[in-house]
Amino acid sequence: MEKTKKFILPESDIPHQWYNVVAEMINKPQPYLNPGTKEPIKAEDFYPLFSEELSRQELNQTDVWIDIPEEVREQYKIYRSTPLVRAYGLEKALDTPAHIYFKNESVSPVGSHKLNTALPQAYFNKMEGITNLTTETGAGQWGTALAFACKLFDLELAVYMVKISYEQKPYRRSLMQTWGAQVIPSPSMSTKSGRKIITENPQYQGSLGTAISEAIELATQTPNCKYALGSVLNHVSLHQTVIGLEAEKQMEMAGEYPDIIIGCFGGGSNFSGISFPFLRHKIKGEKNTRFIAAEPSSCPKLTRGKFRYDFGDQAGFTPLIPMYTLGSKFTPPNIHAGGLRYHGAGSIVSQLLKDDLIEAVNVDQLDSFEAGVLFAQTEGIIPAPESNHAIAATIKEALKAKEEGIAKTILFNLSGHGLVDMASYDQFLSGNLVNYSLSEETIAQSRDNE
Amino acid sequence: MEKTKKFILPESDIPHQWYNVVAEMINKPQPYLNPGTKEPIKAEDFYPLFSEELSRQELNQTDVWIDIPEEVREQYKIYRSTPLVRAYGLEKALDTPAHIYFKNESVSPVGSHKLNTALPQAYFNKMEGITNLTTETGAGQWGTALAFACKLFDLELAVYMVKISYEQKPYRRSLMQTWGAQVIPSPSMSTKSGRKIITENPQYQGSLGTAISEAIELATQTPNCKYALGSVLNHVSLHQTVIGLEAEKQMEMAGEYPDIIIGCFGGGSNFSGISFPFLRHKIKGEKNTRFIAAEPSSCPKLTRGKFRYDFGDQAGFTPLIPMYTLGSKFTPPNIHAGGLRYHGAGSIVSQLLKDDLIEAVNVDQLDSFEAGVLFAQTEGIIPAPESNHAIAATIKEALKAKEEGIAKTILFNLSGHGLVDMASYDQFLSGNLVNYSLSEETIAQSRDNE
């Protein structure tokens, strides 16, 4: 009998519902708070910013399953189901008894898992009569995903792209423009907050915090316009559960159940997506799977942050969120895994970590790229710099399994490919990439400053 | 019953044999000739350059089916079978009754169909004790594919990359380096022919012709080293038939048979790959499918070239090949579809065109990009500039079907994605891309100069 490398579900098995883990958690996350009144936030409080349906999903703690609209499911078919792949090549290179599987989200046309939430976000806004969306993007993964989703559902999109990325990553900008989005380098003269910054410091290269402020300002001051976010929030993680729901069926096809599940960690959405559907069996006491979030050493909110209420953004526009945080003013070093450069973790993941239902590790930049190159050379796919963190953590566990002589089953999420990030591989291969170490003082300064 | 968008074969249905159309052609291609003696070339004549098995495949006119080694088939599983996709989004945008399908070869980790032949070429060389390969690459699609294949089969690879591409396309260079290949800008000081050119003209930006000369020189002067080519030759087209063989089964799953099959055309390998397995039913009189090769207007060997014996390379190192050609000294304008900038067509395709079994059309650069953007906006995938020619020809046929009110079934090959070619989309979207028209005099000058 010949070996199967890729386990593929028929389109009819693309999930019809997202899995809402909060409804089954024993300790629910603490509520979001209004920073002024300290009162818990209600769904209506989000309506000025987000579509009403997304606002309700954000605070839904009762429904375990939430229907995926047929129109969204039809568009999921462009790239879903995504393959579950047995990494025979990597296993051989590591000479490990471990069985390594990865869920390949890089096959999405935008190159990452971000489209899983961009599609429903565009759809729900469209259904409520919204005509325009705004968002921000750093490295550009989220912006490209939302650009394509808006094109499919016939919405106008304005993306504020951090100015230095706009200039240094012209390929991601071109992608967004090809899908019809308007891309504005931030800070810009199109908003009050942008103009203020440019006036004060004309040389300012931009930041995610500034871009968020501009996107929110434009959304709240434009008729029929809302704002969209690509990570951290509960409704985003909810949409990403299609990853784990598919993976569960595919692991069944492979005749195995994962002992360890690994995802890289920025705000939490791809980690949540692969983990939550498996985690439900741990919550119910049916399985004892380990869940490992792999974050960069240079932005270690889970491994070195503090659990407390904090803002989701630098400017303090968001509600107070109960989270592991390095402090909302924390500016991470300029690593290539731009998607992991975020100061905090979403409220669900934070609660799960607090309750020891999941674990976290941190990975140095050089180790992450070394892992990524080995993966590329054995499995072919050039991973996104973000995904390299999950691969590095996987390799570590696979080598531990080898030491222990145990045939562990490891599943990780390949959140995206790195074809538009080759400049970072170039730097690594030519020996020009560095690690960043953060002193306890540096971290404590912003982490403990409530 | 829900609509199926992607038709996917299980791995067990990846072909076990390639289809050798020559064996079933009624008019065989005329033989390759030794340019000195004018005698037909024998397989042994190729041995100094190519692996012996590949040399035999090149001249095999008798075996209809040629076994795919299990080791190659195992590696095909990294990305094969590739999806056959119904382009509902494009159909809707064109408001056409035509059913449009595409075979998505862009899912290969190197981003194009080139890996289909890179894998067996690396494998057969390895089996014969070869340790090193050399090749040339222009835009870089072929070089990246061979780099990954050599990594998998543990061969050293030296790629001569046209100097201007080396500098202008750093991403493709980084890809090859990530997979462990040595990439040398051509002309280089590492060969006699390179040194001669640099000495005569230190500013020379390189050409495919020069890079081929350097690669061949290095191969013939290094022990255990052979040369590899990514298009034009018969054994390359043979390997690419996995595309059409899979597509045939997938069209069956879709319950349709194509009326028209379309591929873009450079040297002929992707067009051959999608076409030949279907063409056998036309040769046998069972089907009357139309086969359309879509070439760039700026390099129109099929639509404006001459059928005669010509060299495969600019320097005249190859045997004489019976082909449609613009003359081996023809230098096409610098269009973005670098993979289509070749002066001639392979001998099989040339014979088929001469016998009216296939057709050819040419497409302007601007029309090709307009088609590519519409495809990206409706189907998500950013096509390679080369593939845009196939899409433009498909759209033309779909609109004709609409005029005629006939629900034609059209199948085209999406040979690759354009994620590493975004600079060309950028130029198109900003209005800086141009068409090139070639006067009859310009073409005649090199075409008729035997």
mmCIF file of N, CA and C in Angstrom, chain B residues 297-368:
data_model
loop_
_atom_site.group_PDB
_atom_site.id
_atom_site.type_symbol
_atom_site.label_atom_id
_atom_site.label_comp_id
_atom_site.label_asym_id
_atom_site.label_seq_id
_atom_site.Cartn_x
_atom_site.Cartn_y
_atom_site.Cartn_z
ATOM 1 N N SER B 297 2.766 38.580 -28.660
ATOM 2 C CA SER B 297 2.907 39.247 -29.956
ATOM 3 C C SER B 297 4.350 39.632 -30.222
ATOM 4 N N SER B 298 5.097 39.805 -29.136
ATOM 5 C CA SER B 298 6.476 40.275 -29.271
ATOM 6 C C SER B 298 7.454 39.133 -29.547
ATOM 7 N N CYS B 299 6.962 37.898 -29.529
ATOM 8 C CA CYS B 299 7.834 36.763 -29.817
ATOM 9 C C CYS B 299 7.016 35.694 -30.537
ATOM 10 N N PRO B 300 6.522 36.019 -31.746
ATOM 11 C CA PRO B 300 5.472 35.237 -32.408
ATOM 12 C C PRO B 300 5.997 34.139 -33.322
ATOM 13 N N LYS B 301 6.734 33.174 -32.764
ATOM 14 C CA LYS B 301 7.314 32.142 -33.634
ATOM 15 C C LYS B 301 6.256 31.279 -34.295
ATOM 16 N N LEU B 302 5.142 31.001 -33.580
ATOM 17 C CA LEU B 302 4.136 30.110 -34.158
ATOM 18 C C LEU B 302 3.261 30.839 -35.171
ATOM 19 N N THR B 303 2.942 32.097 -34.876
ATOM 20 C CA THR B 303 2.020 32.818 -35.763
ATOM 21 C C THR B 303 2.738 33.568 -36.885
ATOM 22 N N ARG B 304 4.017 33.901 -36.680
ATOM 23 C CA ARG B 304 4.714 34.657 -37.729
ATOM 24 C C ARG B 304 6.086 34.078 -38.055
ATOM 25 N N GLY B 305 6.435 32.951 -37.452
ATOM 26 C CA GLY B 305 7.739 32.345 -37.716
ATOM 27 C C GLY B 305 7.707 31.465 -38.968
ATOM 28 N N LYS B 306 8.820 30.799 -39.212
ATOM 29 C CA LYS B 306 8.973 29.966 -40.407
ATOM 30 C C LYS B 306 9.324 28.557 -39.957
ATOM 31 N N PHE B 307 8.767 27.553 -40.621
ATOM 32 C CA PHE B 307 9.110 26.178 -40.291
ATOM 33 C C PHE B 307 10.370 25.794 -41.047
ATOM 34 N N ARG B 308 11.464 25.547 -40.321
ATOM 35 C CA ARG B 308 12.737 25.151 -40.951
ATOM 36 C C ARG B 308 13.669 24.570 -39.896
ATOM 37 N N TYR B 309 14.807 24.079 -40.301
ATOM 38 C CA TYR B 309 15.822 23.647 -39.341
ATOM 39 C C TYR B 309 16.513 24.868 -38.751
ATOM 40 N N ASP B 310 16.688 24.864 -37.433
ATOM 41 C CA ASP B 310 17.386 25.986 -36.788
ATOM 42 C C ASP B 310 18.043 25.481 -35.498
ATOM 43 N N PHE B 311 18.947 26.287 -34.985
ATOM 44 C CA PHE B 311 19.574 25.953 -33.708
ATOM 45 C C PHE B 311 18.632 26.273 -32.543
ATOM 46 N N GLY B 312 18.788 25.530 -31.443
ATOM 47 C CA GLY B 312 17.992 25.782 -30.247
ATOM 48 C C GLY B 312 18.542 26.929 -29.421
ATOM 49 N N ASP B 313 19.772 27.308 -29.664
ATOM 50 C CA ASP B 313 20.382 28.388 -28.874
ATOM 51 C C ASP B 313 21.049 29.400 -29.801
ATOM 52 N N GLN B 314 21.349 30.543 -29.216
ATOM 53 C CA GLN B 314 21.897 31.650 -29.976
ATOM 54 C C GLN B 314 23.304 31.323 -30.507
ATOM 55 N N ALA B 315 24.087 30.581 -29.670
ATOM 56 C CA ALA B 315 25.487 30.334 -30.021
ATOM 57 C C ALA B 315 25.645 29.202 -31.037
ATOM 58 N N GLY B 316 24.589 28.391 -31.224
ATOM 59 C CA GLY B 316 24.704 27.292 -32.172
ATOM 60 C C GLY B 316 25.382 26.056 -31.619
ATOM 61 N N PHE B 317 25.240 25.806 -30.318
ATOM 62 C CA PHE B 317 25.811 24.606 -29.688
ATOM 63 C C PHE B 317 24.935 23.368 -29.901
ATOM 64 N N THR B 318 23.632 23.573 -30.103
ATOM 65 C CA THR B 318 22.698 22.432 -30.146
ATOM 66 C C THR B 318 22.676 21.795 -31.537
ATOM 67 N N PRO B 319 22.062 20.616 -31.649
ATOM 68 C CA PRO B 319 21.795 20.067 -32.979
ATOM 69 C C PRO B 319 20.841 20.990 -33.738
ATOM 70 N N LEU B 320 20.689 20.736 -35.013
ATOM 71 C CA LEU B 320 19.667 21.455 -35.779
ATOM 72 C C LEU B 320 18.318 20.818 -35.488
ATOM 73 N N ILE B 321 17.324 21.671 -35.192
ATOM 74 C CA ILE B 321 16.006 21.192 -34.780
ATOM 75 C C ILE B 321 14.991 21.650 -35.830
ATOM 76 N N PRO B 322 14.075 20.734 -36.254
ATOM 77 C CA PRO B 322 13.024 21.158 -37.179
ATOM 78 C C PRO B 322 11.955 21.924 -36.398
ATOM 79 N N MET B 323 11.825 23.206 -36.638
ATOM 80 C CA MET B 323 10.965 24.014 -35.756
ATOM 81 C C MET B 323 10.373 25.245 -36.436
ATOM 82 N N TYR B 324 9.273 25.737 -35.886
ATOM 83 C CA TYR B 324 8.847 27.102 -36.209
ATOM 84 C C TYR B 324 9.782 28.023 -35.467
ATOM 85 N N THR B 325 10.391 28.953 -36.187
ATOM 86 C CA THR B 325 11.422 29.779 -35.567
ATOM 87 C C THR B 325 11.394 31.212 -36.083
ATOM 88 N N LEU B 326 11.850 32.102 -35.246
ATOM 89 C CA LEU B 326 12.065 33.494 -35.656
ATOM 90 C C LEU B 326 13.550 33.704 -35.950
ATOM 91 N N GLY B 327 14.300 32.602 -35.980
ATOM 92 C CA GLY B 327 15.740 32.688 -36.183
ATOM 93 C C GLY B 327 16.442 32.677 -34.838
ATOM 94 N N SER B 328 17.495 31.859 -34.728
ATOM 95 C CA SER B 328 18.121 31.674 -33.416
ATOM 96 C C SER B 328 18.845 32.930 -32.940
ATOM 97 N N LYS B 329 19.015 33.909 -33.815
ATOM 98 C CA LYS B 329 19.657 35.160 -33.392
ATOM 99 C C LYS B 329 18.613 36.210 -32.960
ATOM 100 N N PHE B 330 17.328 35.859 -33.072
ATOM 101 C CA PHE B 330 16.263 36.815 -32.743
ATOM 102 C C PHE B 330 16.276 37.173 -31.251
ATOM 103 N N THR B 331 16.281 38.466 -30.951
ATOM 104 C CA THR B 331 16.207 38.910 -29.556
ATOM 105 C C THR B 331 14.862 39.579 -29.320
ATOM 106 N N PRO B 332 13.974 38.908 -28.575
ATOM 107 C CA PRO B 332 12.626 39.459 -28.360
ATOM 108 C C PRO B 332 12.680 40.696 -27.469
ATOM 109 N N PRO B 333 11.713 41.594 -27.624
ATOM 110 C CA PRO B 333 11.617 42.748 -26.725
ATOM 111 C C PRO B 333 11.512 42.282 -25.276
ATOM 112 N N ASN B 334 11.833 43.172 -24.369
ATOM 113 C CA ASN B 334 11.967 42.804 -22.963
ATOM 114 C C ASN B 334 10.626 42.760 -22.219
ATOM 115 N N ILE B 335 9.717 41.880 -22.644
ATOM 116 C CA ILE B 335 8.423 41.751 -21.963
ATOM 117 C C ILE B 335 8.611 41.071 -20.610
ATOM 118 N N HIS B 336 7.566 41.210 -19.742
ATOM 119 C CA HIS B 336 7.668 40.639 -18.400
ATOM 120 C C HIS B 336 7.507 39.123 -18.384
ATOM 121 N N ALA B 337 6.872 38.580 -19.420
ATOM 122 C CA ALA B 337 6.709 37.129 -19.477
ATOM 123 C C ALA B 337 8.014 36.522 -19.977
ATOM 124 N N GLY B 338 9.044 36.575 -19.129
ATOM 125 C CA GLY B 338 10.385 36.136 -19.510
ATOM 126 C C GLY B 338 10.416 34.710 -20.024
ATOM 127 N N GLY B 339 9.534 33.876 -19.503
ATOM 128 C CA GLY B 339 9.515 32.471 -19.893
ATOM 129 C C GLY B 339 9.019 32.240 -21.310
ATOM 130 N N LEU B 340 8.464 33.277 -21.949
ATOM 131 C CA LEU B 340 7.968 33.112 -23.326
ATOM 132 C C LEU B 340 8.911 33.754 -24.342
ATOM 133 N N ARG B 341 10.026 34.286 -23.864
ATOM 134 C CA ARG B 341 10.960 34.978 -24.754
ATOM 135 C C ARG B 341 11.945 34.001 -25.393
ATOM 136 N N TYR B 342 11.442 33.125 -26.241
ATOM 137 C CA TYR B 342 12.295 32.128 -26.871
ATOM 138 C C TYR B 342 11.985 32.124 -28.368
ATOM 139 N N HIS B 343 13.014 31.973 -29.162
ATOM 140 C CA HIS B 343 12.849 32.187 -30.607
ATOM 141 C C HIS B 343 12.133 31.059 -31.344
ATOM 142 N N GLY B 344 12.100 29.855 -30.747
ATOM 143 C CA GLY B 344 11.574 28.722 -31.494
ATOM 144 C C GLY B 344 10.613 27.864 -30.712
ATOM 145 N N ALA B 345 10.042 26.869 -31.386
ATOM 146 C CA ALA B 345 9.118 25.927 -30.744
ATOM 147 C C ALA B 345 9.718 24.529 -30.830
ATOM 148 N N GLY B 346 9.431 23.686 -29.866
ATOM 149 C CA GLY B 346 9.915 22.307 -29.881
ATOM 150 C C GLY B 346 9.479 21.577 -31.148
ATOM 151 N N SER B 347 10.187 20.486 -31.481
ATOM 152 C CA SER B 347 9.964 19.826 -32.774
ATOM 153 C C SER B 347 8.596 19.142 -32.864
ATOM 154 N N ILE B 348 8.095 18.619 -31.750
ATOM 155 C CA ILE B 348 6.790 17.934 -31.799
ATOM 156 C C ILE B 348 5.671 18.936 -32.058
ATOM 157 N N VAL B 349 5.664 20.004 -31.242
ATOM 158 C CA VAL B 349 4.629 21.022 -31.402
ATOM 159 C C VAL B 349 4.700 21.631 -32.803
ATOM 160 N N SER B 350 5.900 21.839 -33.297
ATOM 161 C CA SER B 350 6.052 22.423 -34.628
ATOM 162 C C SER B 350 5.403 21.531 -35.686
ATOM 163 N N GLN B 351 5.644 20.219 -35.578
ATOM 164 C CA GLN B 351 5.047 19.289 -36.533
ATOM 165 C C GLN B 351 3.517 19.289 -36.416
ATOM 166 N N LEU B 352 3.021 19.337 -35.181
ATOM 167 C CA LEU B 352 1.568 19.333 -34.966
ATOM 168 C C LEU B 352 0.922 20.586 -35.563
ATOM 169 N N LEU B 353 1.600 21.711 -35.452
ATOM 170 C CA LEU B 353 1.063 22.954 -36.019
ATOM 171 C C LEU B 353 1.075 22.872 -37.541
ATOM 172 N N LYS B 354 2.165 22.336 -38.062
ATOM 173 C CA LYS B 354 2.291 22.169 -39.523
ATOM 174 C C LYS B 354 1.154 21.288 -40.040
ATOM 175 N N ASP B 355 0.766 20.306 -39.263
ATOM 176 C CA ASP B 355 -0.289 19.368 -39.665
ATOM 177 C C ASP B 355 -1.683 19.832 -39.243
ATOM 178 N N ASP B 356 -1.789 21.076 -38.780
ATOM 179 C CA ASP B 356 -3.101 21.647 -38.394
ATOM 180 C C ASP B 356 -3.795 20.902 -37.269
ATOM 181 N N LEU B 357 -3.043 20.202 -36.456
ATOM 182 C CA LEU B 357 -3.670 19.530 -35.312
ATOM 183 C C LEU B 357 -3.819 20.489 -34.137
ATOM 184 N N ILE B 358 -3.039 21.544 -34.139
ATOM 185 C CA ILE B 358 -3.165 22.590 -33.119
ATOM 186 C C ILE B 358 -3.197 23.948 -33.809
ATOM 187 N N GLU B 359 -3.607 24.999 -33.047
ATOM 188 C CA GLU B 359 -3.623 26.363 -33.572
ATOM 189 C C GLU B 359 -2.763 27.255 -32.688
ATOM 190 N N ALA B 360 -2.493 28.455 -33.164
ATOM 191 C CA ALA B 360 -1.753 29.414 -32.345
ATOM 192 C C ALA B 360 -2.362 30.805 -32.480
ATOM 193 N N VAL B 361 -2.313 31.555 -31.393
ATOM 194 C CA VAL B 361 -2.734 32.969 -31.422
ATOM 195 C C VAL B 361 -1.636 33.775 -30.723
ATOM 196 N N ASN B 362 -1.581 35.069 -31.027
ATOM 197 C CA ASN B 362 -0.661 35.893 -30.253
ATOM 198 C C ASN B 362 -1.400 36.971 -29.485
ATOM 199 N N VAL B 363 -0.826 37.363 -28.345
ATOM 200 C CA VAL B 363 -1.488 38.238 -27.379
ATOM 201 C C VAL B 363 -0.554 39.399 -27.038
ATOM 202 N N ASP B 364 -1.100 40.620 -27.064
ATOM 203 C CA ASP B 364 -0.315 41.793 -26.679
ATOM 204 C C ASP B 364 -0.067 41.812 -25.171
ATOM 205 N N GLN B 365 1.046 42.440 -24.764
ATOM 206 C CA GLN B 365 1.395 42.483 -23.342
ATOM 207 C C GLN B 365 0.287 43.127 -22.494
ATOM 208 N N LEU B 366 -0.281 44.248 -22.974
ATOM 209 C CA LEU B 366 -1.311 44.932 -22.178
ATOM 210 C C LEU B 366 -2.569 44.079 -22.039
ATOM 211 N N ASP B 367 -2.976 43.427 -23.132
ATOM 212 C CA ASP B 367 -4.142 42.539 -23.060
ATOM 213 C C ASP B 367 -3.895 41.393 -22.087
ATOM 214 N N SER B 368 -2.653 40.894 -22.077
ATOM 215 C CA SER B 368 -2.351 39.768 -21.185
ATOM 216 C C SER B 368 -2.499 40.189 -19.721
#
